[in-house]
Amino acid sequence: MKKTIIFTMVTGFMVLALFSNCREKPEKKHIEGTEENLEVVVKETKDDINTNVKKDWEKFKNESELVIKNTENRLTELREKISKFDKKDQGRLHKTLDSLEQKNTRLKERLAQRAQEFKEDLIVFNTSTKEKEQKFEQEVKHDIEEIKKALKKIITPDDSILDE
């Protein structure tokens, strides 16, 4: 009887050990596989972010450079029109145009600096990169709109001066 009880207990422990070992190994492999899959997904996501941000940047940069160039041309046109007005108005208008020209130049420099960062891959691409780029683009667009509005307020289409 003692032999039967001992034999049953030993067999029970062996079965318990066998099931507990078998169960742990597949879970470990499953976790390791998941970690590898997660690394692949993270790498793909970073690559996607990198590609999308660079593509969006190029589009934004080209559009902004065109607007800045058009603004420079408009400033040149306005300087020519101003020369037809009397000295009092010329001084005030030149001062306003100089201020707008400085803003336009600063905008151009900011874009050039950001383009250089992209060219040299100084920007680290992660999930917050896209948000930072969108904020930068909003700031630039806002500045461009301010300059456009100010240009429209200087001289009307019939070449008369608007009072500020």
CSV table of C-alpha atoms in Angstrom, one decimal:
chain,number,residue,atom,x,y,z
A,1,MET,CA,0.0,0.0,0.0
A,2,LYS,CA,2.8,2.4,0.8
A,3,LYS,CA,4.4,1.6,-2.5
A,4,THR,CA,1.2,2.5,-4.3
A,5,ILE,CA,0.8,5.8,-2.5
A,6,ILE,CA,4.4,6.7,-3.2
A,7,PHE,CA,4.2,5.6,-6.8
A,8,THR,CA,1.0,7.7,-7.2
A,9,MET,CA,2.6,10.8,-5.6
A,10,VAL,CA,5.8,10.5,-7.7
A,11,THR,CA,3.7,10.0,-10.9
A,12,GLY,CA,1.5,13.0,-9.9
A,13,PHE,CA,4.6,15.2,-9.4
A,14,MET,CA,6.1,14.1,-12.7
A,15,VAL,CA,2.9,14.9,-14.6
A,16,LEU,CA,2.6,18.3,-12.9
A,17,ALA,CA,6.2,19.1,-13.7
A,18,LEU,CA,5.7,18.0,-17.3
A,19,PHE,CA,2.6,20.1,-17.8
A,20,SER,CA,4.2,23.2,-16.1
A,21,ASN,CA,7.3,22.9,-18.3
A,22,CYS,CA,5.4,22.4,-21.5
A,23,ARG,CA,3.2,25.3,-20.8
A,24,GLU,CA,6.0,27.8,-20.0
A,25,LYS,CA,8.2,27.2,-23.1
A,26,PRO,CA,5.5,28.0,-25.8
A,27,GLU,CA,4.7,31.2,-23.9
A,28,LYS,CA,8.3,32.3,-23.9
A,29,LYS,CA,8.7,31.6,-27.6
A,30,HIS,CA,5.4,33.5,-28.2
A,31,ILE,CA,6.7,36.5,-26.2
A,32,GLU,CA,10.1,36.5,-28.0
A,33,GLY,CA,8.3,36.4,-31.4
A,34,THR,CA,6.1,39.2,-30.3
A,35,GLU,CA,9.1,41.3,-29.4
A,36,GLU,CA,10.6,40.7,-32.8
A,37,ASN,CA,7.4,41.6,-34.5
A,38,LEU,CA,7.1,44.7,-32.4
A,39,GLU,CA,10.6,45.8,-33.4
A,40,VAL,CA,9.7,45.3,-37.1
A,41,VAL,CA,6.5,47.3,-36.7
A,42,VAL,CA,8.4,50.1,-34.9
A,43,LYS,CA,11.1,50.2,-37.6
A,44,GLU,CA,8.4,50.4,-40.3
A,45,THR,CA,6.6,53.1,-38.5
A,46,LYS,CA,9.7,55.2,-38.1
A,47,ASP,CA,10.5,54.7,-41.8
A,48,ASP,CA,6.9,55.8,-42.7
A,49,ILE,CA,7.1,58.8,-40.5
A,50,ASN,CA,10.5,59.7,-42.0
A,51,THR,CA,9.3,59.3,-45.5
A,52,ASN,CA,6.0,61.2,-44.9
A,53,VAL,CA,7.7,64.1,-43.1
A,54,LYS,CA,10.3,64.5,-45.7
A,55,LYS,CA,7.7,64.4,-48.5
A,56,ASP,CA,5.5,66.9,-46.8
A,57,TRP,CA,8.5,69.1,-46.1
A,58,GLU,CA,9.6,69.2,-49.7
A,59,LYS,CA,6.0,70.2,-50.8
A,60,PHE,CA,5.7,72.9,-48.1
A,61,LYS,CA,9.2,74.2,-48.8
A,62,ASN,CA,8.6,74.6,-52.5
A,63,GLU,CA,5.3,76.3,-52.0
A,64,SER,CA,6.7,78.7,-49.3
A,65,GLU,CA,9.7,79.6,-51.5
A,66,LEU,CA,7.4,80.5,-54.3
A,67,VAL,CA,5.3,82.7,-52.0
A,68,ILE,CA,8.4,84.4,-50.6
A,69,LYS,CA,9.7,85.0,-54.2
A,70,ASN,CA,6.4,86.5,-55.2
A,71,THR,CA,6.4,88.7,-52.1
A,72,GLU,CA,9.9,89.9,-53.0
A,73,ASN,CA,8.6,90.8,-56.5
A,74,ARG,CA,5.6,92.6,-55.0
A,75,LEU,CA,7.9,94.6,-52.7
A,76,THR,CA,10.0,95.6,-55.7
A,77,GLU,CA,6.8,96.7,-57.6
A,78,LEU,CA,5.6,98.7,-54.6
A,79,ARG,CA,8.9,100.5,-54.3
A,80,GLU,CA,8.6,101.6,-57.9
A,81,LYS,CA,5.1,102.9,-57.3
A,82,ILE,CA,6.1,104.7,-54.1
A,83,SER,CA,8.6,106.7,-56.0
A,84,LYS,CA,5.7,108.5,-57.7
A,85,PHE,CA,4.3,109.8,-54.4
A,86,ASP,CA,5.4,112.9,-52.4
A,87,LYS,CA,8.4,112.8,-50.1
A,88,LYS,CA,6.3,112.6,-46.9
A,89,ASP,CA,4.4,109.5,-48.0
A,90,GLN,CA,7.5,108.0,-49.5
A,91,GLY,CA,9.4,108.0,-46.2
A,92,ARG,CA,6.5,106.3,-44.3
A,93,LEU,CA,5.9,103.8,-47.1
A,94,HIS,CA,9.6,102.9,-47.5
A,95,LYS,CA,9.7,102.3,-43.7
A,96,THR,CA,6.8,100.0,-43.9
A,97,LEU,CA,8.2,98.2,-46.9
A,98,ASP,CA,11.6,97.8,-45.2
A,99,SER,CA,9.8,96.2,-42.2
A,100,LEU,CA,8.0,93.8,-44.5
A,101,GLU,CA,11.2,93.0,-46.4
A,102,GLN,CA,12.9,92.2,-43.1
A,103,LYS,CA,10.1,89.8,-42.1
A,104,ASN,CA,10.3,88.2,-45.6
A,105,THR,CA,14.0,87.8,-45.3
A,106,ARG,CA,13.7,86.2,-41.8
A,107,LEU,CA,11.2,83.8,-43.2
A,108,LYS,CA,13.5,82.9,-46.0
A,109,GLU,CA,16.3,82.3,-43.6
A,110,ARG,CA,14.1,80.1,-41.4
A,111,LEU,CA,13.2,78.0,-44.3
A,112,ALA,CA,16.8,77.7,-45.5
A,113,GLN,CA,17.9,76.7,-42.0
A,114,ARG,CA,15.2,74.0,-41.8
A,115,ALA,CA,16.1,72.8,-45.3
A,116,GLN,CA,19.7,72.4,-44.2
A,117,GLU,CA,18.6,70.4,-41.2
A,118,PHE,CA,16.7,68.1,-43.4
A,119,LYS,CA,19.5,67.8,-45.9
A,120,GLU,CA,22.0,66.9,-43.2
A,121,ASP,CA,19.5,64.6,-41.4
A,122,LEU,CA,19.8,66.5,-38.2
A,123,ILE,CA,16.2,66.1,-37.5
A,124,VAL,CA,15.5,62.9,-35.5
A,125,PHE,CA,12.3,61.3,-36.8
A,126,ASN,CA,9.9,60.0,-34.2
A,127,THR,CA,6.2,60.4,-33.4
A,128,SER,CA,6.6,64.0,-32.2
A,129,THR,CA,8.5,65.0,-35.3
A,130,LYS,CA,5.4,65.3,-37.4
A,131,GLU,CA,3.7,67.5,-34.8
A,132,LYS,CA,6.8,69.7,-34.6
A,133,GLU,CA,6.8,70.0,-38.4
A,134,GLN,CA,3.1,70.9,-38.5
A,135,LYS,CA,3.7,73.6,-35.9
A,136,PHE,CA,6.6,75.0,-37.9
A,137,GLU,CA,4.5,75.1,-41.0
A,138,GLN,CA,1.7,76.8,-39.2
A,139,GLU,CA,4.0,79.5,-38.0
A,140,VAL,CA,5.5,80.1,-41.4
A,141,LYS,CA,2.0,80.2,-43.0
A,142,HIS,CA,0.9,82.7,-40.4
A,143,ASP,CA,3.9,84.9,-41.1
A,144,ILE,CA,3.3,84.7,-44.8
A,145,GLU,CA,-0.4,85.7,-44.4
A,146,GLU,CA,0.6,88.7,-42.2
A,147,ILE,CA,3.0,89.9,-44.9
A,148,LYS,CA,0.3,89.5,-47.6
A,149,LYS,CA,-2.2,91.4,-45.6
A,150,ALA,CA,0.2,94.2,-44.9
A,151,LEU,CA,1.1,94.4,-48.6
A,152,LYS,CA,-2.5,94.7,-49.5
A,153,LYS,CA,-3.0,97.6,-47.1
A,154,ILE,CA,-0.2,99.7,-48.4
A,155,ILE,CA,-1.4,100.7,-51.9
A,156,THR,CA,-4.8,100.1,-53.4
A,157,PRO,CA,-5.2,98.8,-57.0
A,158,ASP,CA,-5.8,102.3,-58.3
A,159,ASP,CA,-2.3,103.3,-56.9
A,160,SER,CA,-3.6,105.4,-54.0
A,161,ILE,CA,-2.1,105.3,-50.5
A,162,LEU,CA,-4.1,103.7,-47.7
A,163,ASP,CA,-3.8,105.5,-44.4
A,164,GLU,CA,-2.7,103.3,-41.5
